[in-house]
Amino acid sequence: MGHRAAPGHGHRDRSDRRGTRSHPRRGGGHRPAPRPARLGHLPYGTGAPGHRVRNLGPGPRTDRHRGRGPVRHPLRRGRLAHRRPRTGPAHRARRGRRRRTHRHRALVRRHPYRRGLRRRGSAYRPHRQGGERVSRLGICSVTLRHLDPAAVISAVAGAGLECVEWGGDVHVPPGDTTVARAVRAATLDAGLAVASYGSYYRAGHTDPGEFDAVLRSAVALGAPRVRIWAGVTGTDATPPEGRRAVVEDTRRAAALAADAGVELAYEFHRNTLTDGAAHTLRLLDEVGRAEVRTYWQPPVDLPDAEALTGLDVLGDRVAAVHAFSWWPGTTRLPLTARAPLWRRAFERLSTEGAAPLDVLLEFVPGDDERLLPREAATLRALAAV
């Protein structure tokens, strides 16, 4: 007869199950059968006298061990001798959670750039009812170019923004995947997301081999999008052969990026082939790849009505927006100075489609990080249309 523990010990004695086997479909080894005649070979009990351990596993007990807690099972030795039993619905639930966790971690490692894959710190929100586009508010790290990545992350998180477009000029240099991985980890640990990689690769002008370094950094950073530039001259000043070089280089880069699950987007900027909405649309049509889109920002010295007309022309070809308030020329003003422009821009963005869209602060007056909370609060108020 197996020894049954005295009442009040807080556990059930299972020593009377000797001679049985575990369920064939459950984990764990066989229980000993039969019990040895002598028990002197058993290991010592664990815990101080009177100590009890919850979830006592099966195993023989003797009077000598009664006050010393559970005895190690002969087939369970080492530091895992007292692990929880591998049977029952609780174990199956734990095993299922572990499998799902491992599967999710493997997906994140294999596809760190996949849109819609939830990862720790991801700030993507589910789509609103009615198909409205969801705007994710963030910042371009070039806004705080004078700060290191840790200080940028602290400032962005303190301002209540959601994501960062990391620039390739200072914070995440092309090809330095060690820095990219460290910045990505720090970004996610702060509860932020990586919106994109802001490269300075100029299609048709930069050495094509440099795009490989850009793409490696983007993948290590976990960026779903890479910003590139459409040449070095405006539409009217670019000869036909220069335009062909931009188109062909963009197609080549887009094919490489697509293999890595990354999309491209042109900087919407003067002195490039995207120096206007109609010009940008023409260039995108010539490239002819769905994974190549464009940014949008208010052109310098263009009145509000004309700037918003350009946004309407581009429509769903817009991948992200750079938000700032310049007037006249490149004079940097608070966002409130052009609040009517941005309020109407958000009204258009909320009805253009169902895909998420990043609106990223770019530049603050005087490059003063102390103004970031105020500008971020203004951006949130303008986005609440």
Tab-separated table of C-alpha atoms in Angstrom:
chain	number	residue	atom	x	y	z
A	1	MET	CA	0.000	0.000	0.000
A	2	GLY	CA	1.298	3.427	-0.839
A	3	HIS	CA	1.834	5.898	1.921
A	4	ARG	CA	-0.814	8.620	2.055
A	5	ALA	CA	0.269	12.008	3.414
A	6	ALA	CA	-1.200	13.171	6.679
A	7	PRO	CA	-4.154	15.575	6.448
A	8	GLY	CA	-3.397	19.265	6.236
A	9	HIS	CA	-0.265	18.976	4.114
A	10	GLY	CA	-1.921	20.901	1.272
A	11	HIS	CA	-1.365	18.339	-1.486
A	12	ARG	CA	-2.610	15.027	-2.746
A	13	ASP	CA	-0.424	11.980	-2.462
A	14	ARG	CA	-0.287	10.063	-5.728
A	15	SER	CA	1.999	7.272	-4.620
A	16	ASP	CA	-0.855	4.784	-4.886
A	17	ARG	CA	-0.588	5.060	-8.668
A	18	ARG	CA	2.540	2.922	-8.865
A	19	GLY	CA	2.489	0.312	-11.549
A	20	THR	CA	0.594	2.549	-13.971
A	21	ARG	CA	1.681	4.300	-17.137
A	22	SER	CA	1.012	7.808	-18.343
A	23	HIS	CA	-1.610	8.318	-21.015
A	24	PRO	CA	-0.145	7.300	-24.429
A	25	ARG	CA	-1.088	10.673	-25.975
A	26	ARG	CA	0.258	12.819	-23.155
A	27	GLY	CA	3.784	13.867	-22.334
A	28	GLY	CA	5.945	12.497	-19.566
A	29	GLY	CA	7.655	9.174	-18.943
A	30	HIS	CA	6.399	5.962	-17.424
A	31	ARG	CA	5.842	5.756	-13.716
A	32	PRO	CA	7.996	3.189	-11.920
A	33	ALA	CA	6.525	-0.273	-11.583
A	34	PRO	CA	6.831	-1.954	-9.232
A	35	ARG	CA	8.117	0.152	-6.356
A	36	PRO	CA	11.556	-0.911	-5.118
A	37	ALA	CA	11.613	-2.807	-1.892
A	38	ARG	CA	14.195	-0.483	-0.386
A	39	LEU	CA	13.836	3.287	-0.565
A	40	GLY	CA	17.287	4.235	0.619
A	41	HIS	CA	18.430	4.904	-2.965
A	42	LEU	CA	15.959	7.780	-3.445
A	43	PRO	CA	17.381	11.323	-3.556
A	44	TYR	CA	16.927	13.570	-0.599
A	45	GLY	CA	13.813	15.722	-0.339
A	46	THR	CA	13.945	19.367	-1.276
A	47	GLY	CA	12.900	22.391	0.722
A	48	ALA	CA	13.203	23.299	4.354
A	49	PRO	CA	11.412	21.167	6.967
A	50	GLY	CA	7.705	21.820	6.769
A	51	HIS	CA	8.042	23.342	3.288
A	52	ARG	CA	5.380	22.327	0.785
A	53	VAL	CA	5.395	22.753	-2.960
A	54	ARG	CA	2.214	23.178	-4.952
A	55	ASN	CA	1.440	20.908	-7.894
A	56	LEU	CA	3.209	17.957	-6.332
A	57	GLY	CA	4.070	15.444	-9.020
A	58	PRO	CA	3.787	11.679	-8.656
A	59	GLY	CA	6.449	9.876	-6.662
A	60	PRO	CA	6.962	7.696	-3.589
A	61	ARG	CA	7.290	9.186	-0.124
A	62	THR	CA	8.585	7.863	3.184
A	63	ASP	CA	8.208	8.914	6.801
A	64	ARG	CA	11.765	10.139	6.657
A	65	HIS	CA	10.807	12.745	4.006
A	66	ARG	CA	7.384	13.676	5.331
A	67	GLY	CA	8.469	17.020	6.807
A	68	ARG	CA	10.826	17.969	3.985
A	69	GLY	CA	8.557	18.532	1.027
A	70	PRO	CA	8.245	16.414	-2.116
A	71	VAL	CA	10.833	13.819	-3.076
A	72	ARG	CA	12.322	13.810	-6.533
A	73	HIS	CA	10.889	11.193	-8.801
A	74	PRO	CA	13.459	8.515	-9.717
A	75	LEU	CA	12.889	9.285	-13.408
A	76	ARG	CA	12.929	13.061	-12.877
A	77	ARG	CA	16.388	14.149	-11.944
A	78	GLY	CA	18.254	17.429	-12.159
A	79	ARG	CA	16.975	20.972	-12.046
A	80	LEU	CA	13.663	20.066	-13.734
A	81	ALA	CA	12.847	17.308	-11.253
A	82	HIS	CA	9.933	19.244	-9.788
A	83	ARG	CA	8.446	20.775	-12.915
A	84	ARG	CA	4.705	20.768	-13.269
A	85	PRO	CA	3.199	17.510	-14.531
A	86	ARG	CA	2.841	17.185	-18.285
A	87	THR	CA	-0.739	16.017	-18.169
A	88	GLY	CA	-4.174	17.485	-18.003
A	89	PRO	CA	-5.956	20.399	-19.664
A	90	ALA	CA	-3.758	23.022	-18.002
A	91	HIS	CA	-0.646	21.506	-19.562
A	92	ARG	CA	-2.299	21.283	-22.964
A	93	ALA	CA	-3.273	24.957	-22.730
A	94	ARG	CA	0.296	25.940	-21.798
A	95	ARG	CA	1.655	23.881	-24.661
A	96	GLY	CA	-0.716	25.567	-27.096
A	97	ARG	CA	0.318	29.015	-25.898
A	98	ARG	CA	3.976	28.122	-26.305
A	99	ARG	CA	3.395	26.860	-29.839
A	100	ARG	CA	1.533	30.014	-30.841
A	101	THR	CA	4.237	32.207	-29.309
A	102	HIS	CA	7.037	30.342	-31.095
A	103	ARG	CA	5.122	30.448	-34.379
A	104	HIS	CA	4.554	34.199	-34.077
A	105	ARG	CA	8.185	34.875	-33.186
A	106	ALA	CA	9.315	32.856	-36.187
A	107	LEU	CA	7.044	34.881	-38.463
A	108	VAL	CA	8.376	38.151	-37.078
A	109	ARG	CA	11.967	36.996	-37.579
A	110	ARG	CA	11.272	35.758	-41.097
A	111	HIS	CA	9.077	38.683	-42.186
A	112	PRO	CA	9.887	41.705	-40.003
A	113	TYR	CA	8.541	43.990	-42.697
A	114	ARG	CA	5.158	42.348	-43.303
A	115	ARG	CA	2.315	44.826	-42.970
A	116	GLY	CA	-0.403	43.678	-40.629
A	117	LEU	CA	1.866	41.307	-38.689
A	118	ARG	CA	1.462	42.384	-35.105
A	119	ARG	CA	4.723	42.695	-33.252
A	120	ARG	CA	5.653	44.065	-29.871
A	121	GLY	CA	5.289	47.838	-29.964
A	122	SER	CA	3.414	47.869	-33.251
A	123	ALA	CA	1.206	50.917	-33.426
A	124	TYR	CA	-1.005	49.869	-36.341
A	125	ARG	CA	-4.620	50.109	-35.305
A	126	PRO	CA	-7.486	48.145	-36.863
A	127	HIS	CA	-9.419	49.774	-39.645
A	128	ARG	CA	-12.360	51.892	-38.671
A	129	GLN	CA	-15.868	50.909	-39.533
A	130	GLY	CA	-17.063	52.179	-42.873
A	131	GLY	CA	-13.719	51.741	-44.655
A	132	GLU	CA	-12.225	55.010	-43.466
A	133	ARG	CA	-8.485	55.300	-43.695
A	134	VAL	CA	-6.644	55.239	-40.376
A	135	SER	CA	-3.864	57.801	-40.008
A	136	ARG	CA	-0.873	56.799	-37.906
A	137	LEU	CA	0.890	59.834	-36.487
A	138	GLY	CA	4.664	59.904	-36.182
A	139	ILE	CA	7.807	61.834	-36.938
A	140	CYS	CA	10.777	61.865	-39.296
A	141	SER	CA	13.961	61.427	-37.308
A	142	VAL	CA	15.615	64.164	-39.401
A	143	THR	CA	13.430	66.563	-37.429
A	144	LEU	CA	15.718	65.807	-34.487
A	145	ARG	CA	18.870	65.178	-36.473
A	146	HIS	CA	21.036	66.682	-33.725
A	147	LEU	CA	19.908	64.028	-31.195
A	148	ASP	CA	21.051	60.426	-30.958
A	149	PRO	CA	18.499	57.621	-31.562
A	150	ALA	CA	17.870	57.083	-27.836
A	151	ALA	CA	17.060	60.766	-27.331
A	152	VAL	CA	14.840	60.767	-30.428
A	153	ILE	CA	12.885	57.783	-29.114
A	154	SER	CA	12.480	59.405	-25.714
A	155	ALA	CA	11.218	62.647	-27.258
A	156	VAL	CA	8.797	60.882	-29.624
A	157	ALA	CA	7.364	58.638	-26.909
A	158	GLY	CA	7.024	61.598	-24.567
A	159	ALA	CA	5.104	63.512	-27.217
A	160	GLY	CA	2.577	60.688	-27.598
A	161	LEU	CA	3.356	59.884	-31.235
A	162	GLU	CA	3.205	56.374	-32.629
A	163	CYS	CA	5.978	55.753	-35.138
A	164	VAL	CA	9.297	56.974	-36.529
A	165	GLU	CA	10.676	57.256	-40.038
A	166	TRP	CA	14.374	56.705	-39.399
A	167	GLY	CA	16.666	58.735	-41.620
A	168	GLY	CA	19.643	57.241	-43.395
A	169	ASP	CA	21.817	60.333	-43.115
A	170	VAL	CA	22.695	60.228	-39.398
A	171	HIS	CA	20.659	57.805	-37.301
A	172	VAL	CA	20.684	54.598	-39.415
A	173	PRO	CA	23.494	54.710	-42.013
A	174	PRO	CA	22.990	52.454	-45.073
A	175	GLY	CA	24.617	49.056	-44.705
A	176	ASP	CA	25.152	49.225	-40.941
A	177	THR	CA	22.728	46.474	-39.995
A	178	THR	CA	24.022	46.335	-36.418
A	179	VAL	CA	22.881	49.894	-35.794
A	180	ALA	CA	19.620	49.221	-37.639
A	181	ARG	CA	18.787	46.228	-35.450
A	182	ALA	CA	19.646	48.142	-32.285
A	183	VAL	CA	17.470	51.099	-33.313
A	184	ARG	CA	14.613	48.785	-34.198
A	185	ALA	CA	14.790	47.028	-30.822
A	186	ALA	CA	14.913	50.331	-28.949
A	187	THR	CA	11.975	51.669	-30.974
A	188	LEU	CA	9.789	48.659	-30.248
A	189	ASP	CA	10.795	48.569	-26.587
A	190	ALA	CA	9.508	52.134	-26.252
A	191	GLY	CA	6.106	51.103	-27.627
A	192	LEU	CA	6.709	52.790	-30.982
A	193	ALA	CA	6.724	51.404	-34.514
A	194	VAL	CA	9.114	51.813	-37.424
A	195	ALA	CA	7.174	53.652	-40.119
A	196	SER	CA	9.804	53.605	-42.865
A	197	TYR	CA	13.445	54.066	-43.758
A	198	GLY	CA	14.168	57.544	-45.083
A	199	SER	CA	17.034	56.920	-47.478
A	200	TYR	CA	18.779	59.428	-49.711
A	201	TYR	CA	19.114	57.062	-52.624
A	202	ARG	CA	18.489	58.973	-55.864
A	203	ALA	CA	17.235	56.693	-58.611
A	204	GLY	CA	19.137	57.120	-61.873
A	205	HIS	CA	21.941	59.052	-60.200
A	206	THR	CA	23.286	57.172	-57.140
A	207	ASP	CA	25.504	54.136	-57.749
A	208	PRO	CA	23.031	51.238	-58.167
A	209	GLY	CA	25.162	49.059	-55.897
A	210	GLU	CA	24.395	51.349	-52.974
A	211	PHE	CA	20.754	50.314	-52.978
A	212	ASP	CA	21.744	46.891	-51.641
A	213	ALA	CA	23.094	48.557	-48.496
A	214	VAL	CA	19.918	50.641	-48.219
A	215	LEU	CA	17.732	47.559	-48.483
A	216	ARG	CA	19.766	45.594	-45.936
A	217	SER	CA	19.383	48.389	-43.417
A	218	ALA	CA	15.657	48.674	-44.135
A	219	VAL	CA	15.090	44.959	-43.540
A	220	ALA	CA	17.216	44.971	-40.371
A	221	LEU	CA	15.278	48.017	-39.193
A	222	GLY	CA	11.960	46.275	-39.844
A	223	ALA	CA	10.819	49.078	-42.145
A	224	PRO	CA	7.909	48.241	-44.461
A	225	ARG	CA	8.805	51.119	-46.790
A	226	VAL	CA	11.923	52.828	-48.166
A	227	ARG	CA	11.867	56.436	-49.282
A	228	ILE	CA	13.875	57.182	-52.429
A	229	TRP	CA	14.339	60.270	-54.603
A	230	ALA	CA	13.472	60.646	-58.297
A	231	GLY	CA	16.721	61.944	-59.734
A	232	VAL	CA	18.508	65.215	-59.079
A	233	THR	CA	16.763	67.667	-61.404
A	234	GLY	CA	13.220	68.858	-61.959
A	235	THR	CA	10.907	67.548	-64.645
A	236	ASP	CA	11.520	70.388	-67.090
A	237	ALA	CA	15.303	70.262	-66.616
A	238	THR	CA	15.709	66.491	-67.024
A	239	PRO	CA	16.608	65.178	-70.506
A	240	PRO	CA	14.852	62.063	-71.874
A	241	GLU	CA	17.840	59.809	-71.184
A	242	GLY	CA	17.959	61.043	-67.589
A	243	ARG	CA	14.279	60.270	-67.171
A	244	ARG	CA	14.747	56.776	-68.590
A	245	ALA	CA	17.578	56.180	-66.135
A	246	VAL	CA	15.322	57.132	-63.216
A	247	VAL	CA	12.513	54.857	-64.423
A	248	GLU	CA	14.751	51.857	-65.088
A	249	ASP	CA	16.654	52.206	-61.827
A	250	THR	CA	13.384	52.488	-59.907
A	251	ARG	CA	12.090	49.302	-61.514
A	252	ARG	CA	15.306	47.471	-60.630
A	253	ALA	CA	15.230	48.694	-57.026
A	254	ALA	CA	11.522	47.900	-56.712
A	255	ALA	CA	12.103	44.316	-57.836
A	256	LEU	CA	14.823	43.852	-55.217
A	257	ALA	CA	12.681	45.446	-52.530
A	258	ALA	CA	9.650	43.347	-53.458
A	259	ASP	CA	11.677	40.170	-52.930
A	260	ALA	CA	12.308	41.398	-49.383
A	261	GLY	CA	8.677	42.428	-48.843
A	262	VAL	CA	9.469	46.154	-48.830
A	263	GLU	CA	7.773	48.861	-50.876
A	264	LEU	CA	9.272	52.068	-52.274
A	265	ALA	CA	7.934	55.602	-52.189
A	266	TYR	CA	9.276	58.718	-53.877
A	267	GLU	CA	10.009	61.854	-51.912
A	268	PHE	CA	7.564	64.509	-53.171
A	269	HIS	CA	10.052	67.312	-53.648
A	270	ARG	CA	11.145	70.100	-55.925
A	271	ASN	CA	14.229	69.629	-58.126
A	272	THR	CA	13.227	66.011	-58.763
A	273	LEU	CA	10.864	64.304	-61.201
A	274	THR	CA	8.193	64.445	-58.472
A	275	ASP	CA	8.092	68.241	-58.382
A	276	GLY	CA	4.325	68.295	-58.887
A	277	ALA	CA	1.310	66.033	-58.552
A	278	ALA	CA	0.768	65.570	-62.295
A	279	HIS	CA	4.487	64.977	-62.861
A	280	THR	CA	4.564	62.414	-60.055
A	281	LEU	CA	1.551	60.572	-61.420
A	282	ARG	CA	3.162	60.417	-64.860
A	283	LEU	CA	6.388	59.013	-63.398
A	284	LEU	CA	4.542	56.365	-61.375
A	285	ASP	CA	2.655	55.281	-64.488
A	286	GLU	CA	5.924	54.963	-66.407
A	287	VAL	CA	7.475	52.847	-63.670
A	288	GLY	CA	4.361	50.672	-63.665
A	289	ARG	CA	4.900	48.819	-60.387
A	290	ALA	CA	2.213	48.695	-57.695
A	291	GLU	CA	4.790	48.597	-54.894
A	292	VAL	CA	6.140	52.026	-55.897
A	293	ARG	CA	4.129	54.973	-54.583
A	294	THR	CA	4.854	58.482	-53.380
A	295	TYR	CA	4.926	60.716	-50.354
A	296	TRP	CA	3.000	63.965	-50.292
A	297	GLN	CA	3.723	67.279	-48.640
A	298	PRO	CA	2.580	70.839	-49.335
A	299	PRO	CA	4.807	72.258	-52.098
A	300	VAL	CA	6.779	75.329	-51.100
A	301	ASP	CA	4.951	78.637	-51.699
A	302	LEU	CA	1.888	76.888	-53.148
A	303	PRO	CA	-1.478	78.160	-51.838
A	304	ASP	CA	-3.651	75.791	-49.848
A	305	ALA	CA	-6.214	75.171	-52.577
A	306	GLU	CA	-3.606	74.215	-55.185
A	307	ALA	CA	-1.720	72.019	-52.723
A	308	LEU	CA	-4.893	70.119	-51.829
A	309	THR	CA	-5.746	69.718	-55.508
A	310	GLY	CA	-2.434	67.914	-55.919
A	311	LEU	CA	-3.336	65.597	-53.052
A	312	ASP	CA	-6.626	64.820	-54.792
A	313	VAL	CA	-4.792	64.066	-58.045
A	314	LEU	CA	-2.458	61.557	-56.394
A	315	GLY	CA	-5.267	59.835	-54.474
A	316	ASP	CA	-4.378	56.313	-53.357
A	317	ARG	CA	-0.880	56.569	-54.824
A	318	VAL	CA	0.107	58.374	-51.614
A	319	ALA	CA	1.980	56.095	-49.188
A	320	ALA	CA	2.673	58.642	-46.440
A	321	VAL	CA	2.544	62.360	-45.691
A	322	HIS	CA	5.226	64.713	-44.394
A	323	ALA	CA	3.542	67.322	-42.223
A	324	PHE	CA	5.062	70.760	-41.667
A	325	SER	CA	4.122	74.410	-41.852
A	326	TRP	CA	6.361	76.572	-44.050
A	327	TRP	CA	5.354	80.031	-45.224
A	328	PRO	CA	6.641	81.969	-46.998
A	329	GLY	CA	9.350	79.913	-48.633
A	330	THR	CA	11.055	77.668	-46.078
A	331	THR	CA	10.230	79.778	-43.019
A	332	ARG	CA	9.293	77.256	-40.345
A	333	LEU	CA	6.092	78.030	-38.485
A	334	PRO	CA	3.999	76.112	-35.936
A	335	LEU	CA	1.442	73.736	-37.439
A	336	THR	CA	-1.320	76.003	-36.188
A	337	ALA	CA	-0.192	78.636	-38.711
A	338	ARG	CA	-1.546	76.446	-41.537
A	339	ALA	CA	-4.223	74.607	-39.595
A	340	PRO	CA	-6.907	75.051	-42.316
A	341	LEU	CA	-4.641	73.317	-44.853
A	342	TRP	CA	-3.969	70.331	-42.634
A	343	ARG	CA	-7.541	70.017	-41.426
A	344	ARG	CA	-8.764	69.721	-45.012
A	345	ALA	CA	-5.893	67.373	-45.854
A	346	PHE	CA	-6.939	65.002	-43.060
A	347	GLU	CA	-10.533	65.143	-44.294
A	348	ARG	CA	-9.335	63.883	-47.670
A	349	LEU	CA	-7.030	61.256	-46.204
A	350	SER	CA	-9.807	59.805	-44.042
A	351	THR	CA	-11.924	58.966	-47.091
A	352	GLU	CA	-9.377	58.070	-49.766
A	353	GLY	CA	-9.287	54.349	-49.002
A	354	ALA	CA	-8.968	51.654	-46.374
A	355	ALA	CA	-5.169	51.238	-46.226
A	356	PRO	CA	-3.361	52.707	-43.213
A	357	LEU	CA	-1.455	55.910	-43.883
A	358	ASP	CA	1.421	57.489	-41.970
A	359	VAL	CA	1.406	61.237	-41.287
A	360	LEU	CA	4.886	62.196	-40.124
A	361	LEU	CA	5.975	65.469	-38.578
A	362	GLU	CA	8.935	66.886	-40.470
A	363	PHE	CA	10.727	69.824	-38.882
A	364	VAL	CA	9.657	72.023	-35.990
A	365	PRO	CA	10.405	75.723	-35.506
A	366	GLY	CA	14.062	76.186	-34.685
A	367	ASP	CA	14.643	72.392	-34.592
A	368	ASP	CA	13.736	72.672	-30.912
A	369	GLU	CA	12.757	69.295	-29.463
A	370	ARG	CA	11.050	71.082	-26.573
A	371	LEU	CA	8.358	72.168	-29.058
A	372	LEU	CA	7.633	68.604	-30.143
A	373	PRO	CA	4.875	67.904	-27.553
A	374	ARG	CA	3.045	71.055	-28.642
A	375	GLU	CA	3.333	70.216	-32.355
A	376	ALA	CA	2.291	66.609	-31.731
A	377	ALA	CA	-0.785	67.761	-29.816
A	378	THR	CA	-1.689	70.065	-32.711
A	379	LEU	CA	-1.280	67.202	-35.184
A	380	ARG	CA	-3.580	64.959	-33.131
A	381	ALA	CA	-6.186	67.698	-32.917
A	382	LEU	CA	-6.061	68.253	-36.682
A	383	ALA	CA	-6.302	64.517	-37.353
A	384	ALA	CA	-9.458	64.199	-35.236
A	385	VAL	CA	-11.775	64.978	-38.127
